[in-house]
mmCIF file of N, CA and C in Angstrom:
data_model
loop_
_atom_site.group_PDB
_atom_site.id
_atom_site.type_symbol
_atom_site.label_atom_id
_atom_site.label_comp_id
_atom_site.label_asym_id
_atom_site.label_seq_id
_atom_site.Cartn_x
_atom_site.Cartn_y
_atom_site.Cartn_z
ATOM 1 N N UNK A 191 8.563 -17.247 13.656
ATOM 2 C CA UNK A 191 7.927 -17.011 12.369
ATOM 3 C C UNK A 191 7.133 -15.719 12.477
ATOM 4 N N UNK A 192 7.619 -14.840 11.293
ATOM 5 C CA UNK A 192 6.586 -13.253 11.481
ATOM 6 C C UNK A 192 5.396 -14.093 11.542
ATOM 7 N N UNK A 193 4.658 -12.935 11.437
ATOM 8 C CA UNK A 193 2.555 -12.709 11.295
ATOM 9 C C UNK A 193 2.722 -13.151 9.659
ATOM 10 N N UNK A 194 2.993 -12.121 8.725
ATOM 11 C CA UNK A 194 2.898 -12.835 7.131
ATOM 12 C C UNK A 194 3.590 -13.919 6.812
ATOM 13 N N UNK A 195 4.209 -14.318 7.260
ATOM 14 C CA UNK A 195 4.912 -16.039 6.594
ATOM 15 C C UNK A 195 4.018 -16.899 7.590
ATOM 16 N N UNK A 196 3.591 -17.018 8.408
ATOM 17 C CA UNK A 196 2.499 -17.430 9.255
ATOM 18 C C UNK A 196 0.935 -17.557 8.742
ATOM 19 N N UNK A 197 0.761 -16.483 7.813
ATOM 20 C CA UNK A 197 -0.716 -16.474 7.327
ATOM 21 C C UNK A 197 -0.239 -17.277 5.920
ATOM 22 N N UNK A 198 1.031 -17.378 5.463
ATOM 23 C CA UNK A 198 1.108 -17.978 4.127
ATOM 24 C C UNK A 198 0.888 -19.249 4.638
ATOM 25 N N UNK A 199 1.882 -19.653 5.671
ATOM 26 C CA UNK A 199 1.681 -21.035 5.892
ATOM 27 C C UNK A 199 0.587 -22.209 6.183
ATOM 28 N N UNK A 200 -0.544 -20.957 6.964
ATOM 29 C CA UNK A 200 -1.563 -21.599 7.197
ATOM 30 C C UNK A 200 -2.642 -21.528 5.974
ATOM 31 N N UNK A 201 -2.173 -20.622 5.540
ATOM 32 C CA UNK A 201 -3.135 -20.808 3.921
ATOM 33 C C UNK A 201 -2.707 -22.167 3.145
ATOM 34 N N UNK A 202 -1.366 -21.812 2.936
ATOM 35 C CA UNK A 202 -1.183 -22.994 2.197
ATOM 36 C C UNK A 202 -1.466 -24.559 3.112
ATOM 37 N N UNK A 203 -1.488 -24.599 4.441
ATOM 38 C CA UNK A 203 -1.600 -25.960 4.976
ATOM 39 C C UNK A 203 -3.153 -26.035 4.827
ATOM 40 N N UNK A 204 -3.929 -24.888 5.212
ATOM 41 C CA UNK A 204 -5.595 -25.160 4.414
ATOM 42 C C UNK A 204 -5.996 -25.807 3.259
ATOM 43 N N UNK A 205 -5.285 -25.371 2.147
ATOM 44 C CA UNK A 205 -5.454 -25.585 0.789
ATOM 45 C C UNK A 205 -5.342 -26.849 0.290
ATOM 46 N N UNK A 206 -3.921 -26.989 1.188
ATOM 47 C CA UNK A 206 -3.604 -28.732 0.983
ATOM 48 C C UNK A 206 -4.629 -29.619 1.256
ATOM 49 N N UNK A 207 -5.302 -29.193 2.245
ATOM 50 C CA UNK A 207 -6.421 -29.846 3.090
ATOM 51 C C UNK A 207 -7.976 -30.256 2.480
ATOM 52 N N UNK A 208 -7.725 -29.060 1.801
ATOM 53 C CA UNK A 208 -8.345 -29.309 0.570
ATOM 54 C C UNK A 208 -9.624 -28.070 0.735
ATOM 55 N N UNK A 209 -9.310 -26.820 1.443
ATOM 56 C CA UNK A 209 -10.088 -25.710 1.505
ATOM 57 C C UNK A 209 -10.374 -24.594 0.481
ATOM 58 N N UNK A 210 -11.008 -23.845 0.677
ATOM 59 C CA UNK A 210 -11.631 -23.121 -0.335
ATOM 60 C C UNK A 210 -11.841 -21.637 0.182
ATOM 61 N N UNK A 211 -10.704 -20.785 -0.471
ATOM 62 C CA UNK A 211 -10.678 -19.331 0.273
ATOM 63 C C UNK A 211 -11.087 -18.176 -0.674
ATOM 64 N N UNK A 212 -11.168 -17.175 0.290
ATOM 65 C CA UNK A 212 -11.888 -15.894 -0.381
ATOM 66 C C UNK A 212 -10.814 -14.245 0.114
ATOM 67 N N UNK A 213 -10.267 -13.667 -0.633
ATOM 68 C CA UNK A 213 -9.935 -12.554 0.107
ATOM 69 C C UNK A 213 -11.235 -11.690 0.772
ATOM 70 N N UNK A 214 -12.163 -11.804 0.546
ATOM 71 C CA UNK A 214 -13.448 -10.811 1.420
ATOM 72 C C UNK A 214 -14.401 -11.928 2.583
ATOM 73 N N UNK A 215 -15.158 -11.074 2.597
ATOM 74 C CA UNK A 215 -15.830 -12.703 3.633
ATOM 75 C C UNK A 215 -17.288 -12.704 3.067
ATOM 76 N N UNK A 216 -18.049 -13.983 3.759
ATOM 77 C CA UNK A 216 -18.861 -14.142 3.338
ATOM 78 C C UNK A 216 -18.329 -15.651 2.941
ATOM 79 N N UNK A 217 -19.791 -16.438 2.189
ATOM 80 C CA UNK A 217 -19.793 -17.893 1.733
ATOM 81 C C UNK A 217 -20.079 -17.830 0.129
ATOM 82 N N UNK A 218 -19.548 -18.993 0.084
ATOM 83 C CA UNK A 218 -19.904 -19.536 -1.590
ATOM 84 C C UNK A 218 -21.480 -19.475 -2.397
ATOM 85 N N UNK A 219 -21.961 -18.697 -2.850
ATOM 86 C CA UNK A 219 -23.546 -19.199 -3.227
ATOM 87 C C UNK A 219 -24.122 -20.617 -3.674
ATOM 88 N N UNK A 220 -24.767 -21.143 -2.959
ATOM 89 C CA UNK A 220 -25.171 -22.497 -3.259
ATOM 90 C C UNK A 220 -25.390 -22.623 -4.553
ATOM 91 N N UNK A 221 -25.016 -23.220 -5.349
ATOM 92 C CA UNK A 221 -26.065 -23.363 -6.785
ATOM 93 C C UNK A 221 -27.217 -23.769 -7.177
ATOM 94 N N UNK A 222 -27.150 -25.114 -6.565
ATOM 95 C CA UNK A 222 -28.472 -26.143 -6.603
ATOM 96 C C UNK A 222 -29.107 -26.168 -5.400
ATOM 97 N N UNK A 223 -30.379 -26.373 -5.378
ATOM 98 C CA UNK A 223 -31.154 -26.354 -4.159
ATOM 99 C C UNK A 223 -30.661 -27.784 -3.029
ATOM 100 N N UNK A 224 -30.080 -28.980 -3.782
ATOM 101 C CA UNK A 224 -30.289 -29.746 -3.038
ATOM 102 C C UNK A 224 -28.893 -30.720 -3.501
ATOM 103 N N UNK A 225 -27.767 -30.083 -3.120
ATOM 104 C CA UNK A 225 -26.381 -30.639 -2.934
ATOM 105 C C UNK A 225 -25.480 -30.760 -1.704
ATOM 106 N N UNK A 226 -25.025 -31.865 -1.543
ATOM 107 C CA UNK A 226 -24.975 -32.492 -0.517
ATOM 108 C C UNK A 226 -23.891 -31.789 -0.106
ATOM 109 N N UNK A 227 -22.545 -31.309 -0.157
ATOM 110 C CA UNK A 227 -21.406 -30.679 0.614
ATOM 111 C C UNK A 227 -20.928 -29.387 -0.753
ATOM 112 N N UNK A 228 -20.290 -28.498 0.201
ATOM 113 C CA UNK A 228 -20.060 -27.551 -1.039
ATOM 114 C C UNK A 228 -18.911 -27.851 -2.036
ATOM 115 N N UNK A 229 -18.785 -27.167 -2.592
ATOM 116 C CA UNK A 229 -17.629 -27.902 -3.780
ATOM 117 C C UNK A 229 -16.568 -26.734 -3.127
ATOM 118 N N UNK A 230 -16.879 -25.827 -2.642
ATOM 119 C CA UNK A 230 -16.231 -24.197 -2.640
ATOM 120 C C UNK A 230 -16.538 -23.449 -1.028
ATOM 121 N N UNK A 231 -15.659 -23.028 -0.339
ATOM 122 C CA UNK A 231 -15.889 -22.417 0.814
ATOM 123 C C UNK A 231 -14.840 -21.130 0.813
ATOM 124 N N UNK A 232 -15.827 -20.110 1.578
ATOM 125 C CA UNK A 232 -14.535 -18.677 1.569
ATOM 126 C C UNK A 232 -14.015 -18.547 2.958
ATOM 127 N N UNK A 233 -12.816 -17.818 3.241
ATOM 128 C CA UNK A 233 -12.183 -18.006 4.305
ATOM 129 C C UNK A 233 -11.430 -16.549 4.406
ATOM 130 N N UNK A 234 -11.319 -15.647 5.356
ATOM 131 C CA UNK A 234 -10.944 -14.401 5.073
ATOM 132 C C UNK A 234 -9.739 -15.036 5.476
ATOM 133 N N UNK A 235 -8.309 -14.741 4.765
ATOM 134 C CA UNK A 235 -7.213 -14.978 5.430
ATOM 135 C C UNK A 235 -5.775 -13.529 4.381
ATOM 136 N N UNK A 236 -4.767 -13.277 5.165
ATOM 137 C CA UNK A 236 -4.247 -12.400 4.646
ATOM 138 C C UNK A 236 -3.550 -13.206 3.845
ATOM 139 N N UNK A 237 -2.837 -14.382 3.764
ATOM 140 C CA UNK A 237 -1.932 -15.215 3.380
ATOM 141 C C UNK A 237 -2.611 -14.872 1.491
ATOM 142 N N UNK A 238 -3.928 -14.635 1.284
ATOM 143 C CA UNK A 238 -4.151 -15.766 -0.040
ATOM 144 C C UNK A 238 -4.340 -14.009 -1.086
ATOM 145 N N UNK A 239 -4.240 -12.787 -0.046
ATOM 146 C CA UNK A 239 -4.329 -11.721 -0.661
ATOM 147 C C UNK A 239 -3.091 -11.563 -1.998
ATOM 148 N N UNK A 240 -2.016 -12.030 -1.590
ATOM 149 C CA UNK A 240 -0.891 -11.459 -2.474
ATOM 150 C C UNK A 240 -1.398 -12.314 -3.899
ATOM 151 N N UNK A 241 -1.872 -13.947 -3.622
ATOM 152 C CA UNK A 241 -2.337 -14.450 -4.728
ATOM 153 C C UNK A 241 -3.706 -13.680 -5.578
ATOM 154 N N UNK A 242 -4.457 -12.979 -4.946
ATOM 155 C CA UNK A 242 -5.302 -12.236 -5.428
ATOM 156 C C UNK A 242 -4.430 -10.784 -6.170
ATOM 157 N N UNK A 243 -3.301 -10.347 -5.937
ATOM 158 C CA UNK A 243 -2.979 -9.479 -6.478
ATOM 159 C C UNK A 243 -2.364 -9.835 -7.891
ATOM 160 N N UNK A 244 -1.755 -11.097 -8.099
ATOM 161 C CA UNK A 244 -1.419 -11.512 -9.147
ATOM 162 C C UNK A 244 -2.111 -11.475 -10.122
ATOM 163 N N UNK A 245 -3.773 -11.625 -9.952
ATOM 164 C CA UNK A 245 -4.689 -11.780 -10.904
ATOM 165 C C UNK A 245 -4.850 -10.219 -11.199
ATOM 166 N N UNK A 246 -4.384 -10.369 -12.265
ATOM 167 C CA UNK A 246 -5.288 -8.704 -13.457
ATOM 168 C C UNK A 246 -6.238 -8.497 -13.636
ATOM 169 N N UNK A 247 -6.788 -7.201 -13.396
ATOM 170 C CA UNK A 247 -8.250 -7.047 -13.622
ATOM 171 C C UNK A 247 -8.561 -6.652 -14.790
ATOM 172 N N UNK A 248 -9.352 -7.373 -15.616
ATOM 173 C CA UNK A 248 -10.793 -7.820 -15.389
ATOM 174 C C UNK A 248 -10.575 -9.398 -15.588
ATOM 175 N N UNK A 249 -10.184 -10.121 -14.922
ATOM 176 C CA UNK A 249 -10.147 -11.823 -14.917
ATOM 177 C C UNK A 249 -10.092 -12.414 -14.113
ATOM 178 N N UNK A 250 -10.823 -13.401 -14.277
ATOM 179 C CA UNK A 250 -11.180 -14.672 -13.470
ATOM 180 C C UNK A 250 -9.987 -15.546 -13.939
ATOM 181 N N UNK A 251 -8.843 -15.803 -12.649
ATOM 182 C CA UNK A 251 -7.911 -16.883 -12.657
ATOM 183 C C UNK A 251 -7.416 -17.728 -12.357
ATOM 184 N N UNK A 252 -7.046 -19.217 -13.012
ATOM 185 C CA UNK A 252 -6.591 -20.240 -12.095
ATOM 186 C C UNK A 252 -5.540 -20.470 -11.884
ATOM 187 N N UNK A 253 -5.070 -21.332 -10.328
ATOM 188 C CA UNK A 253 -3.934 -21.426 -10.202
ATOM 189 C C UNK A 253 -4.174 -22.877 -9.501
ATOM 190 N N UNK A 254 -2.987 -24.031 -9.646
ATOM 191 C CA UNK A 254 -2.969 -24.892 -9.080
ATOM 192 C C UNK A 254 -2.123 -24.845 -8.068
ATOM 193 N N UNK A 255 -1.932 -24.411 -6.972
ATOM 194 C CA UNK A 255 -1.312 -24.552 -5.603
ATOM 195 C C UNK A 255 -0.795 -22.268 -5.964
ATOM 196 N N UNK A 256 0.152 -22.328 -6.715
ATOM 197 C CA UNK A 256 1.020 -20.921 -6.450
ATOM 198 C C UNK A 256 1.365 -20.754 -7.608
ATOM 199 N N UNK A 257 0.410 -21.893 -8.868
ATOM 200 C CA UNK A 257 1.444 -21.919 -10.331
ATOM 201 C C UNK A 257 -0.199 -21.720 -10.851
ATOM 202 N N UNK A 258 -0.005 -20.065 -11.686
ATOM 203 C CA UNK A 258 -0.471 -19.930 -12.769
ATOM 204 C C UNK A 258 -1.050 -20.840 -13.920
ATOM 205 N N UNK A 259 -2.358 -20.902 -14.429
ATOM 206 C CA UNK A 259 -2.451 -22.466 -15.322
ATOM 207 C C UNK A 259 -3.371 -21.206 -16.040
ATOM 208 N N UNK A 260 -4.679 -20.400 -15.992
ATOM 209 C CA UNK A 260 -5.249 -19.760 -17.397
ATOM 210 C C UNK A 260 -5.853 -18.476 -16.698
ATOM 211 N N UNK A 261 -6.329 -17.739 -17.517
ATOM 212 C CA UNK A 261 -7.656 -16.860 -17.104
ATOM 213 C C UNK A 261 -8.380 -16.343 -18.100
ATOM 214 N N UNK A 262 -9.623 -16.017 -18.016
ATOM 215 C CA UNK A 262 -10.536 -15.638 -18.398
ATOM 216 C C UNK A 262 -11.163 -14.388 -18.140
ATOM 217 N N UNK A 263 -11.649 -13.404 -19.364
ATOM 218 C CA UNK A 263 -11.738 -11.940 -19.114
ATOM 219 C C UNK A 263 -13.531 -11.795 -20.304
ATOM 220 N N UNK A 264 -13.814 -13.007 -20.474
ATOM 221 C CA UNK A 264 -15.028 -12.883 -22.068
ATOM 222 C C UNK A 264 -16.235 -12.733 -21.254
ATOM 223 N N UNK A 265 -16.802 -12.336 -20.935
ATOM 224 C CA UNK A 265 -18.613 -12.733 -20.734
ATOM 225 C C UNK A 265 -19.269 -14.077 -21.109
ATOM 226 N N UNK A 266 -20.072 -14.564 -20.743
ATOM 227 C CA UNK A 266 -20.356 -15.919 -20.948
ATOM 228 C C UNK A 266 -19.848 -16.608 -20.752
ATOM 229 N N UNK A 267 -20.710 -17.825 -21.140
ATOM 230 C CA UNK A 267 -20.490 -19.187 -20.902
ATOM 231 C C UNK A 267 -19.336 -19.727 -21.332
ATOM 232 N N UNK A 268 -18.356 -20.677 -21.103
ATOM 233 C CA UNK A 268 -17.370 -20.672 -21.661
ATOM 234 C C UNK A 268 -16.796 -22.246 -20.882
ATOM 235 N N UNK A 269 -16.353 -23.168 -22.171
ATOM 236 C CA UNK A 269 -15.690 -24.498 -21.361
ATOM 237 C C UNK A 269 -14.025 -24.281 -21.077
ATOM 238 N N UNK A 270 -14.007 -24.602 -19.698
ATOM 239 C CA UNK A 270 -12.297 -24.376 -19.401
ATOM 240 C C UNK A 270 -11.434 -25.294 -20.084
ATOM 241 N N UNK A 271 -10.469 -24.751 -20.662
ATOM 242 C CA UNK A 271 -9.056 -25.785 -21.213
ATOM 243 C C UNK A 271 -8.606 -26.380 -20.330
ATOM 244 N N UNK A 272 -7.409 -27.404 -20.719
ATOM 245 C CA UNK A 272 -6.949 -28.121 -19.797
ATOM 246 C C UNK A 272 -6.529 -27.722 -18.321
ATOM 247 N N UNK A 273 -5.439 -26.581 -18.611
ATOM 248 C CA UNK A 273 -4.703 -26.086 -17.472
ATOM 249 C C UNK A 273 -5.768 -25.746 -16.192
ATOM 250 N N UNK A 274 -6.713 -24.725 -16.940
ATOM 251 C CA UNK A 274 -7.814 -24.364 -16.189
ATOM 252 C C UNK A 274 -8.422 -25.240 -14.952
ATOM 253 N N UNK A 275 -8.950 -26.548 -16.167
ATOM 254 C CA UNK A 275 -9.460 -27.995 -14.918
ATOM 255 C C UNK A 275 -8.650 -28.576 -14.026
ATOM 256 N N UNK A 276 -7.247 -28.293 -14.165
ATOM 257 C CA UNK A 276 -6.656 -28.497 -13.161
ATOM 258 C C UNK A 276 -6.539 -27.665 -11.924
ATOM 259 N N UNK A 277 -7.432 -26.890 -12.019
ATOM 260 C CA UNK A 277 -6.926 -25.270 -10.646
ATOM 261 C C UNK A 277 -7.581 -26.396 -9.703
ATOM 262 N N UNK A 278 -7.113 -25.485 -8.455
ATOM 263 C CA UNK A 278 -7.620 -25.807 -7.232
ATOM 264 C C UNK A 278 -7.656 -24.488 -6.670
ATOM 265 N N UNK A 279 -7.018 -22.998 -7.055
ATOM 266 C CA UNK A 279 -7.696 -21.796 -6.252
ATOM 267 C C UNK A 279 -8.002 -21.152 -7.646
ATOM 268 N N UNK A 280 -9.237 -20.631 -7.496
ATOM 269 C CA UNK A 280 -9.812 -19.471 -8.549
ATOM 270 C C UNK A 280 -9.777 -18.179 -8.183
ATOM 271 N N UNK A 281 -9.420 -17.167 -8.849
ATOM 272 C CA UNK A 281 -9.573 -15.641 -8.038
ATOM 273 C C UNK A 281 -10.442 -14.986 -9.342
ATOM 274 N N UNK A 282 -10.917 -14.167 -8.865
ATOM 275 C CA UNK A 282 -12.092 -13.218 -9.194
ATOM 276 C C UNK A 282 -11.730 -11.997 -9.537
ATOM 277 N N UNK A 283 -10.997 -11.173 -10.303
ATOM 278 C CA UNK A 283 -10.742 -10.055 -10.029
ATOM 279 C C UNK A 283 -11.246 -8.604 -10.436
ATOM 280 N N UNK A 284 -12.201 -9.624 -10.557
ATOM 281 C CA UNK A 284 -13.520 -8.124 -11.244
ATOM 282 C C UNK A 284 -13.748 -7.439 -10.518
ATOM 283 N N UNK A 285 -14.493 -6.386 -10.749
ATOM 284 C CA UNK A 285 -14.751 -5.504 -9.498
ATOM 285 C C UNK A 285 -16.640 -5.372 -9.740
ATOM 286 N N UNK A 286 -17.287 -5.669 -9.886
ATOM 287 C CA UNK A 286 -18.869 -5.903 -9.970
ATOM 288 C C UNK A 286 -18.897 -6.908 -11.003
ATOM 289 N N UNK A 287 -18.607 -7.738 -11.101
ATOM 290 C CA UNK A 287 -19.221 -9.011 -12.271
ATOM 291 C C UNK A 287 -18.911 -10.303 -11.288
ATOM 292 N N UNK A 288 -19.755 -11.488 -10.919
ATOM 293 C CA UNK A 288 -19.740 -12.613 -10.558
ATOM 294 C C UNK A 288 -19.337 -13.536 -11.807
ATOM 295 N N UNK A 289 -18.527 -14.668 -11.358
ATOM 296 C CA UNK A 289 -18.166 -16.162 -12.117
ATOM 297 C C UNK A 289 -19.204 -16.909 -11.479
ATOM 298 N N UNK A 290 -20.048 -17.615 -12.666
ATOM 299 C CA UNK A 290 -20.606 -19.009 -12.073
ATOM 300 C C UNK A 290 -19.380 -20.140 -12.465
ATOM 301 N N UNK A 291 -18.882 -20.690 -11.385
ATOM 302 C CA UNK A 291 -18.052 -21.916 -11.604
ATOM 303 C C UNK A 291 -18.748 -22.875 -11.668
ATOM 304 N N UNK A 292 -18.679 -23.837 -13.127
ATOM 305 C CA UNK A 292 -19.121 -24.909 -13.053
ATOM 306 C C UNK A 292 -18.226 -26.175 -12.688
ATOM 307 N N UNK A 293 -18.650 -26.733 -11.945
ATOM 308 C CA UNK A 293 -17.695 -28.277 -11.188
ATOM 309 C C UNK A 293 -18.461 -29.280 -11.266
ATOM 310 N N UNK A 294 -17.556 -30.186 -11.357
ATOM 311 C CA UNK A 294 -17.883 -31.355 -11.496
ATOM 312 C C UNK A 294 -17.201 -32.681 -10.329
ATOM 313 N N UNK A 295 -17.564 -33.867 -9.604
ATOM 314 C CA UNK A 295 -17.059 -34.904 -8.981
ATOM 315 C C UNK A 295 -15.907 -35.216 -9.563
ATOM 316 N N UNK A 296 -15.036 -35.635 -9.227
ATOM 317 C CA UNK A 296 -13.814 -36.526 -9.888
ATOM 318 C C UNK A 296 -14.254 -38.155 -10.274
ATOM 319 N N UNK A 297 -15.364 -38.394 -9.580
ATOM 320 C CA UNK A 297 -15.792 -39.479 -10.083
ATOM 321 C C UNK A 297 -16.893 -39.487 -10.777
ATOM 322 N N UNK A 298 -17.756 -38.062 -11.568
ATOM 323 C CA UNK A 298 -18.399 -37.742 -12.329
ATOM 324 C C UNK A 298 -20.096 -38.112 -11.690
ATOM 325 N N UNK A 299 -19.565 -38.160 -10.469
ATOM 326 C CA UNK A 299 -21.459 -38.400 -9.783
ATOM 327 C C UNK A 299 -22.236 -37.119 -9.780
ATOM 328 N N UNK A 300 -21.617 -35.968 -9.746
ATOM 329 C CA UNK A 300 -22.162 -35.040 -9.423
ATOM 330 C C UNK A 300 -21.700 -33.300 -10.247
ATOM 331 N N UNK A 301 -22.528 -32.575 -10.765
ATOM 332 C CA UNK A 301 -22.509 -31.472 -11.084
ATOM 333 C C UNK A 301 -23.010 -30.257 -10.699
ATOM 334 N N UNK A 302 -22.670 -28.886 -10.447
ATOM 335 C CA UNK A 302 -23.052 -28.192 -10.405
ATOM 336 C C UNK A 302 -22.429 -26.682 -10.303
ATOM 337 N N UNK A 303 -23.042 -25.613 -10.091
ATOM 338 C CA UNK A 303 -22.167 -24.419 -10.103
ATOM 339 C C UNK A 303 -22.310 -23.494 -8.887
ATOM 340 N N UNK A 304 -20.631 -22.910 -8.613
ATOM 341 C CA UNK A 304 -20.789 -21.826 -7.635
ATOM 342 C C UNK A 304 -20.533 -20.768 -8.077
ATOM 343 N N UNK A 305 -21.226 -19.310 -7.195
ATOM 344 C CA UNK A 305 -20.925 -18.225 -7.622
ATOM 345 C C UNK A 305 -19.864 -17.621 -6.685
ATOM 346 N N UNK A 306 -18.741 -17.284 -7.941
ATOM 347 C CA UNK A 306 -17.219 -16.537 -7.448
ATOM 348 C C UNK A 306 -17.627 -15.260 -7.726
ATOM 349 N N UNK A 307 -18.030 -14.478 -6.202
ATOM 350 C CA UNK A 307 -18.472 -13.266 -6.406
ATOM 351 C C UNK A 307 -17.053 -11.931 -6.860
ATOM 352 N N UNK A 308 -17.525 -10.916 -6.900
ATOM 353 C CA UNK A 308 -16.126 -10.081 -7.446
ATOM 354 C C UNK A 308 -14.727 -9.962 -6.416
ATOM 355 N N UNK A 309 -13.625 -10.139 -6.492
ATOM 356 C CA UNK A 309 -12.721 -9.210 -5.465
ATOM 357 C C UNK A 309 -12.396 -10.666 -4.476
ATOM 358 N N UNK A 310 -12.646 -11.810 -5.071
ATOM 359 C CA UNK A 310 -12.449 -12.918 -3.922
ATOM 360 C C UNK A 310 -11.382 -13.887 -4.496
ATOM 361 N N UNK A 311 -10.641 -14.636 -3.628
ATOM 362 C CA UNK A 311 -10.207 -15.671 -3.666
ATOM 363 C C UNK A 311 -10.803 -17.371 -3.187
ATOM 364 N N UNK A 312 -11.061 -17.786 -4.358
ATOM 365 C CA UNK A 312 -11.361 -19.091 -4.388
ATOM 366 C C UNK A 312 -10.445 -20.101 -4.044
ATOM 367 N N UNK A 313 -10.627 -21.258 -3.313
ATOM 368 C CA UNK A 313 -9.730 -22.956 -3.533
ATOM 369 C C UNK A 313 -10.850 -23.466 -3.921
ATOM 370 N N UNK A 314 -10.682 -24.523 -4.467
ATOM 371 C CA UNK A 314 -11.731 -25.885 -4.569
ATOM 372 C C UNK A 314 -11.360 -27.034 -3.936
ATOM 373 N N UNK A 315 -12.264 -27.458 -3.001
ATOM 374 C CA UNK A 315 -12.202 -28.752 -2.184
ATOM 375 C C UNK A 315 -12.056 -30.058 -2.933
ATOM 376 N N UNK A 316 -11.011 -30.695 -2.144
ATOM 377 C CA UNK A 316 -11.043 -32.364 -2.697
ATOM 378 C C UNK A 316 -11.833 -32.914 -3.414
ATOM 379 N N UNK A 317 -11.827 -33.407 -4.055
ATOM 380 C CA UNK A 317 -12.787 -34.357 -4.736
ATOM 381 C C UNK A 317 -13.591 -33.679 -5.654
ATOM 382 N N UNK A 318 -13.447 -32.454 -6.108
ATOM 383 C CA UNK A 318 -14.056 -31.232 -7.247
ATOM 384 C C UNK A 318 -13.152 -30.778 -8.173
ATOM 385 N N UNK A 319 -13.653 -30.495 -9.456
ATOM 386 C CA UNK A 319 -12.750 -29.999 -10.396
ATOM 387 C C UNK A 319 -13.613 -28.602 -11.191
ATOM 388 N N UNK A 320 -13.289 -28.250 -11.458
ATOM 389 C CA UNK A 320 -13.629 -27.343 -12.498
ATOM 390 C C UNK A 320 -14.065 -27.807 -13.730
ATOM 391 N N UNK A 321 -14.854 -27.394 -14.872
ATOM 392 C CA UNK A 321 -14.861 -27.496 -16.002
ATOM 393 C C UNK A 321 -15.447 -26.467 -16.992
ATOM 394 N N UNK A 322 -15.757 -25.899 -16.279
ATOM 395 C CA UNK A 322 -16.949 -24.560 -17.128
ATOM 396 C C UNK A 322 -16.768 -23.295 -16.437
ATOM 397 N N UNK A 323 -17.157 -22.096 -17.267
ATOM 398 C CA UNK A 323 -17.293 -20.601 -16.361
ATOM 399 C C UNK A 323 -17.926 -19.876 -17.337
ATOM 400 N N UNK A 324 -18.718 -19.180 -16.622
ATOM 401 C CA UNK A 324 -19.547 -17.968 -16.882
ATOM 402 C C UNK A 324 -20.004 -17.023 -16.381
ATOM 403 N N UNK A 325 -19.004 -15.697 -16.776
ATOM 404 C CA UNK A 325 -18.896 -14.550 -16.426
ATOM 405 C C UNK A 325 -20.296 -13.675 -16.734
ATOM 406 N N UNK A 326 -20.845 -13.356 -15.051
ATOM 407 C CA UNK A 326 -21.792 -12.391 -15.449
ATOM 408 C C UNK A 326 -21.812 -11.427 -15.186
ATOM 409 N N UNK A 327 -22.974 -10.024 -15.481
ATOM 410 C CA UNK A 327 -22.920 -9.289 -15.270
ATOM 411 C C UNK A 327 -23.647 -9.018 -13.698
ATOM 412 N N UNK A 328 -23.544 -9.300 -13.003
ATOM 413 C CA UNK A 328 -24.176 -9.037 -11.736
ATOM 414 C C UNK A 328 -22.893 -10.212 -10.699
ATOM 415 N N UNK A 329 -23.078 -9.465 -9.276
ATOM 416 C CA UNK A 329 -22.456 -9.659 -8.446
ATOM 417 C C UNK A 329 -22.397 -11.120 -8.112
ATOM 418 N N UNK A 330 -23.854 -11.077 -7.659
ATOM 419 C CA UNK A 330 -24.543 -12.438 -7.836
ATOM 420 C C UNK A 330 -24.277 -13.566 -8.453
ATOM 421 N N UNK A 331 -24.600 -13.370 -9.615
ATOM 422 C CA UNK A 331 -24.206 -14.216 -11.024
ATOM 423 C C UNK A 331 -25.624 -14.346 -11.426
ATOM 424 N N UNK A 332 -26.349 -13.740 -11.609
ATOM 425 C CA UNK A 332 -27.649 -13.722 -11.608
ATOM 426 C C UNK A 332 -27.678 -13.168 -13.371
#
């Protein structure tokens, strides 16, 4: 197996797993002061770059495994449509504007939001869904 069908594979066996990647490095911004596991983790890997190229800039996009479902290019606050709540990787493809992702439990115990900083690739971990986004003007999401 080359080096690139090798980084796909292990991306995609991550994802399944239920991981949460980033084309740059660095971590997810906590949202809440006091939440128990992250909803979102970044992972530098080459495998998840080509999925970051798919996304057009200026949008924040979801995909459920390798299949296209929405994106978003508005400022603000904004509730995701169906396709959307189904992602499990988000990409970022702004180049200075942060996404606050809002998520939610699958069993509705728990809420809160991460910041999808610019230029990254997102997954969302097991047991998290999406439901909300708001595009800001700062890196941050500030």
């Amino acid at each position: 197996m080359h080096a690139p069908e090798r980084a796909v594979a292990l991306a995609t066996a991550a994802l399944t797993l239920g991981g949460l990647f980033a084309a740059g490095t660095g971590t997810a911004a906590a949202a809440t002061p006091a939440k128990a596991a992250a909803a979102v983790t970044t992972v530098n890997t080459a495998g998840v770059q080509a999925q970051a190229r798919r996304c057009a800039w200026p949008r924040v996009c979801f995909y459920r495994g390798n299949t296209y479902k929405a994106a978003y290019k508005d400022g603000g606050y904004q509730q995701l449509g169906s396709r959307a709540r189904s992602a499990n990787v988000i990409v970022n493809s702004r180049y200075d504007d942060g996404a606050r992702i809002y998520l939610m439990r699958h069993n509705g115990t728990g809420k809160h939001w991460e910041c999808a900083k610019p230029r990254r690739v997102y997954g969302v971990r097991a047991g998290w869904k999406p439901y909300a986004i708001n595009i800001r003007n700062s890196p941050s999401c500030r």
